mmCIF file of N, CA, C and O in Angstrom:
data_model
loop_
_atom_site.group_PDB
_atom_site.id
_atom_site.type_symbol
_atom_site.label_atom_id
_atom_site.label_comp_id
_atom_site.label_asym_id
_atom_site.label_seq_id
_atom_site.Cartn_x
_atom_site.Cartn_y
_atom_site.Cartn_z
ATOM 1 N N GLY A 123 120.641 90.445 88.714
ATOM 2 C CA GLY A 123 119.240 90.116 88.722
ATOM 3 C C GLY A 123 118.403 91.264 88.221
ATOM 4 O O GLY A 123 118.862 92.383 88.085
ATOM 5 N N LEU A 124 117.181 90.966 87.984
ATOM 6 C CA LEU A 124 116.220 91.968 87.524
ATOM 7 C C LEU A 124 115.343 92.421 88.677
ATOM 8 O O LEU A 124 115.072 91.664 89.602
ATOM 9 N N GLU A 125 114.913 93.654 88.593
ATOM 10 C CA GLU A 125 113.961 94.148 89.583
ATOM 11 C C GLU A 125 113.072 95.187 88.921
ATOM 12 O O GLU A 125 113.410 95.736 87.885
ATOM 13 N N GLY A 126 111.936 95.425 89.516
ATOM 14 C CA GLY A 126 111.019 96.436 89.012
ATOM 15 C C GLY A 126 110.388 97.154 90.185
ATOM 16 O O GLY A 126 110.152 96.558 91.225
ATOM 17 N N ALA A 127 110.126 98.439 90.001
ATOM 18 C CA ALA A 127 109.568 99.241 91.087
ATOM 19 C C ALA A 127 108.259 99.891 90.650
ATOM 20 O O ALA A 127 108.153 100.410 89.545
ATOM 21 N N ILE A 128 107.285 99.830 91.533
ATOM 22 C CA ILE A 128 106.004 100.515 91.333
ATOM 23 C C ILE A 128 105.963 101.651 92.351
ATOM 24 O O ILE A 128 106.097 101.421 93.549
ATOM 25 N N ALA A 129 105.799 102.866 91.856
ATOM 26 C CA ALA A 129 105.852 104.040 92.730
ATOM 27 C C ALA A 129 104.737 104.039 93.767
ATOM 28 O O ALA A 129 104.969 104.302 94.944
ATOM 29 N N CYS A 130 103.524 103.779 93.332
ATOM 30 C CA CYS A 130 102.379 103.869 94.239
ATOM 31 C C CYS A 130 101.493 102.647 94.100
ATOM 32 O O CYS A 130 100.641 102.593 93.214
ATOM 33 N N ALA A 131 101.687 101.683 94.957
ATOM 34 C CA ALA A 131 100.808 100.506 94.994
ATOM 35 C C ALA A 131 99.965 100.629 96.262
ATOM 36 O O ALA A 131 98.800 101.011 96.211
ATOM 37 N N GLY A 132 100.571 100.346 97.402
ATOM 38 C CA GLY A 132 99.872 100.500 98.671
ATOM 39 C C GLY A 132 99.437 101.936 98.909
ATOM 40 O O GLY A 132 98.377 102.195 99.480
ATOM 41 N N ARG A 133 100.243 102.868 98.440
ATOM 42 C CA ARG A 133 99.919 104.279 98.635
ATOM 43 C C ARG A 133 98.640 104.671 97.887
ATOM 44 O O ARG A 133 97.897 105.547 98.305
ATOM 45 N N THR A 134 98.365 103.998 96.784
ATOM 46 C CA THR A 134 97.139 104.269 96.041
ATOM 47 C C THR A 134 95.916 103.849 96.852
ATOM 48 O O THR A 134 94.900 104.543 96.875
ATOM 49 N N ILE A 135 96.041 102.733 97.565
ATOM 50 C CA ILE A 135 94.959 102.292 98.463
ATOM 51 C C ILE A 135 94.796 103.298 99.600
ATOM 52 O O ILE A 135 93.673 103.662 99.973
ATOM 53 N N GLN A 136 95.909 103.762 100.136
ATOM 54 C CA GLN A 136 95.854 104.769 101.202
ATOM 55 C C GLN A 136 95.170 106.046 100.713
ATOM 56 O O GLN A 136 94.432 106.681 101.464
ATOM 57 N N TRP A 137 95.411 106.414 99.463
ATOM 58 C CA TRP A 137 94.784 107.599 98.883
ATOM 59 C C TRP A 137 93.268 107.452 98.870
ATOM 60 O O TRP A 137 92.553 108.409 99.193
ATOM 61 N N LEU A 138 92.779 106.253 98.515
ATOM 62 C CA LEU A 138 91.326 106.000 98.558
ATOM 63 C C LEU A 138 90.784 106.228 99.962
ATOM 64 O O LEU A 138 89.692 106.767 100.133
ATOM 65 N N ARG A 139 91.550 105.816 100.953
ATOM 66 C CA ARG A 139 91.129 105.938 102.351
ATOM 67 C C ARG A 139 91.310 107.364 102.875
ATOM 68 O O ARG A 139 90.352 107.987 103.345
ATOM 69 N N ASP A 140 92.521 107.878 102.777
ATOM 70 C CA ASP A 140 92.857 109.137 103.447
ATOM 71 C C ASP A 140 92.414 110.389 102.694
ATOM 72 O O ASP A 140 92.000 111.364 103.318
ATOM 73 N N ASN A 141 92.509 110.368 101.381
ATOM 74 C CA ASN A 141 92.192 111.562 100.601
ATOM 75 C C ASN A 141 90.762 111.577 100.084
ATOM 76 O O ASN A 141 90.153 112.636 99.991
ATOM 77 N N MET A 142 90.247 110.403 99.721
ATOM 78 C CA MET A 142 88.917 110.345 99.124
ATOM 79 C C MET A 142 87.834 109.883 100.103
ATOM 80 O O MET A 142 86.658 110.096 99.856
ATOM 81 N N GLY A 143 88.219 109.216 101.182
ATOM 82 C CA GLY A 143 87.247 108.742 102.162
ATOM 83 C C GLY A 143 86.339 107.643 101.636
ATOM 84 O O GLY A 143 85.260 107.418 102.174
ATOM 85 N N ILE A 144 86.769 106.952 100.599
ATOM 86 C CA ILE A 144 85.948 105.894 99.994
ATOM 87 C C ILE A 144 85.964 104.626 100.835
ATOM 88 O O ILE A 144 84.988 103.881 100.858
ATOM 89 N N ILE A 145 87.066 104.379 101.531
ATOM 90 C CA ILE A 145 87.194 103.197 102.387
ATOM 91 C C ILE A 145 87.644 103.627 103.777
ATOM 92 O O ILE A 145 88.202 104.709 103.952
ATOM 93 N N LYS A 146 87.392 102.764 104.751
ATOM 94 C CA LYS A 146 87.865 103.012 106.115
ATOM 95 C C LYS A 146 89.164 102.265 106.388
ATOM 96 O O LYS A 146 90.014 102.731 107.121
ATOM 97 N N GLU A 147 89.296 101.070 105.782
ATOM 98 C CA GLU A 147 90.493 100.244 105.935
ATOM 99 C C GLU A 147 90.888 99.715 104.562
ATOM 100 O O GLU A 147 90.036 99.564 103.683
ATOM 101 N N ALA A 148 92.164 99.401 104.389
ATOM 102 C CA ALA A 148 92.668 98.904 103.104
ATOM 103 C C ALA A 148 91.874 97.692 102.621
ATOM 104 O O ALA A 148 91.551 97.590 101.431
ATOM 105 N N LYS A 149 91.521 96.800 103.538
ATOM 106 C CA LYS A 149 90.809 95.580 103.137
ATOM 107 C C LYS A 149 89.435 95.868 102.541
ATOM 108 O O LYS A 149 88.877 95.052 101.812
ATOM 109 N N ASP A 150 88.881 97.051 102.804
ATOM 110 C CA ASP A 150 87.583 97.430 102.250
ATOM 111 C C ASP A 150 87.629 97.584 100.731
ATOM 112 O O ASP A 150 86.598 97.476 100.064
ATOM 113 N N THR A 151 88.818 97.831 100.195
ATOM 114 C CA THR A 151 88.961 98.000 98.746
ATOM 115 C C THR A 151 88.510 96.745 98.023
ATOM 116 O O THR A 151 87.740 96.806 97.058
ATOM 117 N N GLU A 152 88.960 95.601 98.486
ATOM 118 C CA GLU A 152 88.578 94.331 97.861
ATOM 119 C C GLU A 152 87.078 94.079 98.001
ATOM 120 O O GLU A 152 86.419 93.640 97.056
ATOM 121 N N VAL A 153 86.534 94.366 99.168
ATOM 122 C CA VAL A 153 85.105 94.159 99.407
ATOM 123 C C VAL A 153 84.282 94.975 98.409
ATOM 124 O O VAL A 153 83.344 94.464 97.781
ATOM 125 N N LEU A 154 84.637 96.246 98.239
ATOM 126 C CA LEU A 154 83.909 97.103 97.303
ATOM 127 C C LEU A 154 84.073 96.619 95.867
ATOM 128 O O LEU A 154 83.105 96.545 95.111
ATOM 129 N N ALA A 155 85.302 96.285 95.491
ATOM 130 C CA ALA A 155 85.581 95.857 94.115
ATOM 131 C C ALA A 155 84.796 94.599 93.752
ATOM 132 O O ALA A 155 84.296 94.468 92.633
ATOM 133 N N LYS A 156 84.676 93.680 94.695
ATOM 134 C CA LYS A 156 83.945 92.437 94.429
ATOM 135 C C LYS A 156 82.455 92.675 94.218
ATOM 136 O O LYS A 156 81.785 91.867 93.582
ATOM 137 N N LYS A 157 81.927 93.772 94.724
ATOM 138 C CA LYS A 157 80.503 94.075 94.552
ATOM 139 C C LYS A 157 80.152 94.375 93.100
ATOM 140 O O LYS A 157 79.022 94.180 92.680
ATOM 141 N N VAL A 158 81.130 94.880 92.314
ATOM 142 C CA VAL A 158 80.849 95.213 90.918
ATOM 143 C C VAL A 158 81.498 94.239 89.936
ATOM 144 O O VAL A 158 80.987 94.027 88.851
ATOM 145 N N GLY A 159 82.644 93.678 90.278
ATOM 146 C CA GLY A 159 83.285 92.689 89.413
ATOM 147 C C GLY A 159 84.021 93.232 88.212
ATOM 148 O O GLY A 159 84.702 92.495 87.511
ATOM 149 N N ASP A 160 83.896 94.523 87.950
ATOM 150 C CA ASP A 160 84.686 95.175 86.907
ATOM 151 C C ASP A 160 84.692 96.674 87.180
ATOM 152 O O ASP A 160 84.015 97.148 88.084
ATOM 153 N N GLY A 161 85.460 97.393 86.400
ATOM 154 C CA GLY A 161 85.587 98.825 86.622
ATOM 155 C C GLY A 161 84.501 99.659 85.974
ATOM 156 O O GLY A 161 84.519 100.885 86.073
ATOM 157 N N GLY A 162 83.562 99.014 85.295
ATOM 158 C CA GLY A 162 82.494 99.771 84.657
ATOM 159 C C GLY A 162 83.005 100.749 83.612
ATOM 160 O O GLY A 162 82.399 101.782 83.377
ATOM 161 N N GLY A 163 84.142 100.419 83.006
ATOM 162 C CA GLY A 163 84.745 101.304 82.010
ATOM 163 C C GLY A 163 85.734 102.294 82.598
ATOM 164 O O GLY A 163 86.395 103.033 81.869
ATOM 165 N N LEU A 164 85.850 102.326 83.916
ATOM 166 C CA LEU A 164 86.777 103.240 84.577
ATOM 167 C C LEU A 164 88.175 102.622 84.605
ATOM 168 O O LEU A 164 88.342 101.461 84.974
ATOM 169 N N THR A 165 89.155 103.388 84.200
ATOM 170 C CA THR A 165 90.549 102.947 84.199
ATOM 171 C C THR A 165 91.383 103.977 84.945
ATOM 172 O O THR A 165 91.138 105.181 84.834
ATOM 173 N N MET A 166 92.372 103.496 85.689
ATOM 174 C CA MET A 166 93.250 104.392 86.431
ATOM 175 C C MET A 166 94.702 104.154 86.071
ATOM 176 O O MET A 166 95.123 103.019 85.882
ATOM 177 N N VAL A 167 95.452 105.241 86.001
ATOM 178 C CA VAL A 167 96.906 105.186 85.950
ATOM 179 C C VAL A 167 97.358 105.807 87.273
ATOM 180 O O VAL A 167 97.181 107.002 87.488
ATOM 181 N N PRO A 168 97.907 104.993 88.185
ATOM 182 C CA PRO A 168 98.241 105.502 89.529
ATOM 183 C C PRO A 168 99.622 106.160 89.606
ATOM 184 O O PRO A 168 100.491 105.745 90.357
ATOM 185 N N ALA A 169 99.794 107.206 88.833
ATOM 186 C CA ALA A 169 101.105 107.857 88.751
ATOM 187 C C ALA A 169 101.189 109.055 89.707
ATOM 188 O O ALA A 169 101.569 110.150 89.307
ATOM 189 N N PHE A 170 100.853 108.845 90.957
ATOM 190 C CA PHE A 170 100.890 109.935 91.933
ATOM 191 C C PHE A 170 102.302 110.481 92.129
ATOM 192 O O PHE A 170 102.477 111.653 92.454
ATOM 193 N N SER A 171 103.285 109.629 91.933
ATOM 194 C CA SER A 171 104.697 110.027 92.063
ATOM 195 C C SER A 171 105.440 109.734 90.768
ATOM 196 O O SER A 171 106.596 109.342 90.775
ATOM 197 N N GLY A 172 104.769 109.883 89.648
ATOM 198 C CA GLY A 172 105.341 109.513 88.366
ATOM 199 C C GLY A 172 105.164 108.019 88.143
ATOM 200 O O GLY A 172 104.558 107.325 88.949
ATOM 201 N N LEU A 173 105.658 107.537 87.028
ATOM 202 C CA LEU A 173 105.620 106.107 86.723
ATOM 203 C C LEU A 173 107.029 105.553 86.807
ATOM 204 O O LEU A 173 107.945 106.098 86.197
ATOM 205 N N PHE A 174 107.180 104.474 87.547
ATOM 206 C CA PHE A 174 108.481 103.814 87.654
ATOM 207 C C PHE A 174 108.569 102.762 86.556
ATOM 208 O O PHE A 174 108.094 102.973 85.447
ATOM 209 N N ALA A 175 109.164 101.630 86.847
ATOM 210 C CA ALA A 175 109.393 100.586 85.845
ATOM 211 C C ALA A 175 108.082 100.156 85.209
ATOM 212 O O ALA A 175 107.074 100.062 85.895
ATOM 213 N N PRO A 176 108.070 99.839 83.959
ATOM 214 C CA PRO A 176 109.170 99.938 82.992
ATOM 215 C C PRO A 176 109.165 101.243 82.199
ATOM 216 O O PRO A 176 109.855 101.364 81.199
ATOM 217 N N TYR A 177 108.391 102.249 82.648
ATOM 218 C CA TYR A 177 108.214 103.475 81.861
ATOM 219 C C TYR A 177 109.183 104.595 82.212
ATOM 220 O O TYR A 177 109.589 105.355 81.357
ATOM 221 N N TRP A 178 109.479 104.740 83.485
ATOM 222 C CA TRP A 178 110.398 105.763 83.972
ATOM 223 C C TRP A 178 110.010 107.159 83.483
ATOM 224 O O TRP A 178 110.764 107.865 82.856
ATOM 225 N N GLU A 179 108.774 107.532 83.802
ATOM 226 C CA GLU A 179 108.248 108.855 83.456
ATOM 227 C C GLU A 179 107.961 109.613 84.748
ATOM 228 O O GLU A 179 106.874 109.523 85.307
ATOM 229 N N GLU A 180 108.953 110.343 85.224
ATOM 230 C CA GLU A 180 108.796 110.993 86.524
ATOM 231 C C GLU A 180 107.785 112.132 86.511
ATOM 232 O O GLU A 180 107.262 112.516 87.556
ATOM 233 N N GLN A 181 107.463 112.669 85.349
ATOM 234 C CA GLN A 181 106.497 113.765 85.255
ATOM 235 C C GLN A 181 105.051 113.278 85.095
ATOM 236 O O GLN A 181 104.129 114.088 85.101
ATOM 237 N N ALA A 182 104.854 111.978 84.947
ATOM 238 C CA ALA A 182 103.498 111.435 84.771
ATOM 239 C C ALA A 182 102.648 111.743 86.005
ATOM 240 O O ALA A 182 103.152 111.820 87.126
ATOM 241 N N LYS A 183 101.375 111.924 85.786
ATOM 242 C CA LYS A 183 100.420 112.221 86.856
ATOM 243 C C LYS A 183 99.326 111.164 86.881
ATOM 244 O O LYS A 183 98.990 110.566 85.865
ATOM 245 N N ALA A 184 98.748 110.961 88.040
ATOM 246 C CA ALA A 184 97.639 110.006 88.180
ATOM 247 C C ALA A 184 96.434 110.505 87.407
ATOM 248 O O ALA A 184 96.184 111.708 87.324
ATOM 249 N N ILE A 185 95.679 109.545 86.860
ATOM 250 C CA ILE A 185 94.498 109.906 86.092
ATOM 251 C C ILE A 185 93.470 108.775 86.134
ATOM 252 O O ILE A 185 93.832 107.599 86.196
ATOM 253 N N PHE A 186 92.221 109.148 86.173
ATOM 254 C CA PHE A 186 91.101 108.221 85.978
ATOM 255 C C PHE A 186 90.442 108.619 84.665
ATOM 256 O O PHE A 186 90.210 109.813 84.431
ATOM 257 N N VAL A 187 90.117 107.651 83.832
ATOM 258 C CA VAL A 187 89.381 107.914 82.597
ATOM 259 C C VAL A 187 88.228 106.923 82.491
ATOM 260 O O VAL A 187 88.310 105.808 83.008
ATOM 261 N N GLY A 188 87.183 107.356 81.829
ATOM 262 C CA GLY A 188 86.053 106.466 81.587
ATOM 263 C C GLY A 188 84.918 106.596 82.580
ATOM 264 O O GLY A 188 83.988 105.797 82.560
ATOM 265 N N ALA A 189 84.949 107.597 83.453
ATOM 266 C CA ALA A 189 83.874 107.771 84.429
ATOM 267 C C ALA A 189 82.607 108.270 83.741
ATOM 268 O O ALA A 189 82.660 109.053 82.790
ATOM 269 N N THR A 190 81.489 107.790 84.214
ATOM 270 C CA THR A 190 80.181 108.236 83.735
ATOM 271 C C THR A 190 79.335 108.611 84.945
ATOM 272 O O THR A 190 79.787 108.494 86.098
ATOM 273 N N LEU A 191 78.116 108.993 84.698
ATOM 274 C CA LEU A 191 77.201 109.293 85.806
ATOM 275 C C LEU A 191 76.854 108.050 86.607
ATOM 276 O O LEU A 191 76.297 108.144 87.698
ATOM 277 N N TYR A 192 77.179 106.881 86.058
ATOM 278 C CA TYR A 192 76.881 105.617 86.730
ATOM 279 C C TYR A 192 78.089 105.032 87.463
ATOM 280 O O TYR A 192 77.988 103.967 88.058
ATOM 281 N N THR A 193 79.219 105.727 87.420
ATOM 282 C CA THR A 193 80.417 105.261 88.107
ATOM 283 C C THR A 193 80.223 105.412 89.609
ATOM 284 O O THR A 193 79.789 106.462 90.078
ATOM 285 N N THR A 194 80.550 104.343 90.341
ATOM 286 C CA THR A 194 80.353 104.334 91.792
ATOM 287 C C THR A 194 81.684 104.197 92.523
ATOM 288 O O THR A 194 82.716 103.948 91.912
ATOM 289 N N LYS A 195 81.619 104.315 93.842
ATOM 290 C CA LYS A 195 82.827 104.109 94.636
ATOM 291 C C LYS A 195 83.360 102.694 94.461
ATOM 292 O O LYS A 195 84.559 102.455 94.544
ATOM 293 N N GLU A 196 82.467 101.751 94.205
ATOM 294 C CA GLU A 196 82.888 100.371 93.957
ATOM 295 C C GLU A 196 83.733 100.288 92.683
ATOM 296 O O GLU A 196 84.731 99.570 92.636
ATOM 297 N N HIS A 197 83.348 101.045 91.659
ATOM 298 C CA HIS A 197 84.132 101.078 90.430
ATOM 299 C C HIS A 197 85.504 101.705 90.672
ATOM 300 O O HIS A 197 86.508 101.254 90.113
ATOM 301 N N PHE A 198 85.548 102.751 91.496
ATOM 302 C CA PHE A 198 86.838 103.360 91.820
ATOM 303 C C PHE A 198 87.736 102.360 92.546
ATOM 304 O O PHE A 198 88.924 102.259 92.261
ATOM 305 N N ALA A 199 87.174 101.621 93.489
ATOM 306 C CA ALA A 199 87.957 100.604 94.208
ATOM 307 C C ALA A 199 88.488 99.558 93.237
ATOM 308 O O ALA A 199 89.659 99.171 93.295
ATOM 309 N N TYR A 200 87.636 99.102 92.330
ATOM 310 C CA TYR A 200 88.055 98.101 91.347
ATOM 311 C C TYR A 200 89.172 98.657 90.464
ATOM 312 O O TYR A 200 90.196 97.993 90.234
ATOM 313 N N ALA A 201 88.991 99.877 89.966
ATOM 314 C CA ALA A 201 89.984 100.487 89.082
ATOM 315 C C ALA A 201 91.327 100.654 89.778
ATOM 316 O O ALA A 201 92.388 100.459 89.163
ATOM 317 N N VAL A 202 91.311 101.002 91.059
ATOM 318 C CA VAL A 202 92.558 101.143 91.812
ATOM 319 C C VAL A 202 93.275 99.804 91.918
ATOM 320 O O VAL A 202 94.475 99.699 91.634
ATOM 321 N N LEU A 203 92.564 98.760 92.313
ATOM 322 C CA LEU A 203 93.193 97.436 92.425
ATOM 323 C C LEU A 203 93.692 96.950 91.069
ATOM 324 O O LEU A 203 94.797 96.410 90.957
ATOM 325 N N GLU A 204 92.891 97.151 90.042
ATOM 326 C CA GLU A 204 93.287 96.729 88.697
ATOM 327 C C GLU A 204 94.539 97.478 88.234
ATOM 328 O O GLU A 204 95.421 96.890 87.603
ATOM 329 N N SER A 205 94.641 98.751 88.559
ATOM 330 C CA SER A 205 95.796 99.537 88.119
ATOM 331 C C SER A 205 97.090 99.020 88.733
ATOM 332 O O SER A 205 98.120 98.961 88.057
ATOM 333 N N VAL A 206 97.042 98.632 89.996
ATOM 334 C CA VAL A 206 98.234 98.088 90.652
ATOM 335 C C VAL A 206 98.594 96.736 90.027
ATOM 336 O O VAL A 206 99.763 96.454 89.750
ATOM 337 N N ALA A 207 97.572 95.914 89.767
ATOM 338 C CA ALA A 207 97.821 94.617 89.129
ATOM 339 C C ALA A 207 98.406 94.793 87.737
ATOM 340 O O ALA A 207 99.347 94.079 87.351
ATOM 341 N N MET A 208 97.889 95.750 86.982
ATOM 342 C CA MET A 208 98.384 95.968 85.627
ATOM 343 C C MET A 208 99.815 96.474 85.629
ATOM 344 O O MET A 208 100.608 96.113 84.755
ATOM 345 N N GLN A 209 100.178 97.290 86.606
ATOM 346 C CA GLN A 209 101.568 97.744 86.698
ATOM 347 C C GLN A 209 102.489 96.559 86.969
ATOM 348 O O GLN A 209 103.583 96.486 86.426
ATOM 349 N N THR A 210 102.038 95.640 87.804
ATOM 350 C CA THR A 210 102.824 94.439 88.090
ATOM 351 C C THR A 210 102.990 93.622 86.815
ATOM 352 O O THR A 210 104.097 93.135 86.517
ATOM 353 N N CYS A 211 101.927 93.483 86.030
ATOM 354 C CA CYS A 211 102.008 92.761 84.748
ATOM 355 C C CYS A 211 102.986 93.445 83.802
ATOM 356 O O CYS A 211 103.766 92.769 83.119
ATOM 357 N N ASP A 212 102.956 94.772 83.760
ATOM 358 C CA ASP A 212 103.879 95.511 82.887
ATOM 359 C C ASP A 212 105.328 95.212 83.250
ATOM 360 O O ASP A 212 106.176 95.029 82.376
ATOM 361 N N ILE A 213 105.609 95.154 84.545
ATOM 362 C CA ILE A 213 106.972 94.864 85.002
ATOM 363 C C ILE A 213 107.363 93.434 84.637
ATOM 364 O O ILE A 213 108.469 93.189 84.145
ATOM 365 N N CYS A 214 106.457 92.489 84.845
ATOM 366 C CA CYS A 214 106.746 91.091 84.500
ATOM 367 C C CYS A 214 106.997 90.934 83.006
ATOM 368 O O CYS A 214 107.926 90.227 82.594
ATOM 369 N N GLU A 215 106.203 91.606 82.182
ATOM 370 C CA GLU A 215 106.395 91.532 80.732
ATOM 371 C C GLU A 215 107.737 92.122 80.327
ATOM 372 O O GLU A 215 108.427 91.587 79.450
ATOM 373 N N ALA A 216 108.133 93.230 80.968
ATOM 374 C CA ALA A 216 109.432 93.835 80.666
ATOM 375 C C ALA A 216 110.564 92.894 81.073
ATOM 376 O O ALA A 216 111.561 92.763 80.354
ATOM 377 N N MET A 217 110.406 92.228 82.204
ATOM 378 C CA MET A 217 111.425 91.269 82.650
ATOM 379 C C MET A 217 111.536 90.099 81.679
ATOM 380 O O MET A 217 112.634 89.654 81.346
ATOM 381 N N GLU A 218 110.380 89.600 81.237
ATOM 382 C CA GLU A 218 110.390 88.487 80.288
ATOM 383 C C GLU A 218 111.080 88.885 78.986
ATOM 384 O O GLU A 218 111.840 88.108 78.410
ATOM 385 N N LYS A 219 110.842 90.113 78.549
ATOM 386 C CA LYS A 219 111.493 90.606 77.327
ATOM 387 C C LYS A 219 113.004 90.672 77.532
ATOM 388 O O LYS A 219 113.774 90.243 76.667
ATOM 389 N N ASP A 220 113.434 91.193 78.674
ATOM 390 C CA ASP A 220 114.871 91.293 78.967
ATOM 391 C C ASP A 220 115.523 89.925 79.103
ATOM 392 O O ASP A 220 116.653 89.718 78.649
ATOM 393 N N LEU A 221 114.809 88.991 79.734
ATOM 394 C CA LEU A 221 115.353 87.648 79.954
ATOM 395 C C LEU A 221 115.295 86.771 78.703
ATOM 396 O O LEU A 221 116.109 85.859 78.534
ATOM 397 N N GLY A 222 114.308 87.043 77.866
ATOM 398 C CA GLY A 222 114.116 86.209 76.690
ATOM 399 C C GLY A 222 113.321 84.941 76.973
ATOM 400 O O GLY A 222 113.266 84.058 76.141
ATOM 401 N N HIS A 223 112.718 84.865 78.139
ATOM 402 C CA HIS A 223 111.867 83.735 78.499
ATOM 403 C C HIS A 223 110.933 84.144 79.632
ATOM 404 O O HIS A 223 111.166 85.151 80.297
ATOM 405 N N PRO A 224 109.868 83.373 79.845
ATOM 406 C CA PRO A 224 108.906 83.718 80.900
ATOM 407 C C PRO A 224 109.539 83.700 82.299
ATOM 408 O O PRO A 224 110.448 82.924 82.554
ATOM 409 N N VAL A 225 109.030 84.588 83.155
ATOM 410 C CA VAL A 225 109.471 84.574 84.555
ATOM 411 C C VAL A 225 108.748 83.427 85.253
ATOM 412 O O VAL A 225 107.723 82.935 84.782
ATOM 413 N N GLY A 226 109.247 82.990 86.395
ATOM 414 C CA GLY A 226 108.661 81.870 87.128
ATOM 415 C C GLY A 226 107.268 82.138 87.624
ATOM 416 O O GLY A 226 106.730 83.231 87.505
ATOM 417 N N ASN A 227 106.670 81.083 88.180
ATOM 418 C CA ASN A 227 105.311 81.184 88.719
ATOM 419 C C ASN A 227 105.328 82.121 89.862
ATOM 420 O O ASN A 227 104.620 82.321 90.665
#
């Protein structure tokens, strides 16, 4: 079978809470993200422990790009959630390529 691993999914949410103090509870991430509806141009690569599947770059580091003077904590919350979702999409696309057909619903 196929499998894919994301190094920091839940841990990225914890980082918002424990290291940045942007949220008090994990569920607050969604509440904040919904207030803006997009990242305002902010993009995150959550490579706190390198990048796992499908990149396998253990030296990769986390990064935010696209911040402006108008970037808010809500944008950071959105970018964090989007980054985890995009990593999941990357894994699904890699699986589809390996399988030669779409993965199930």
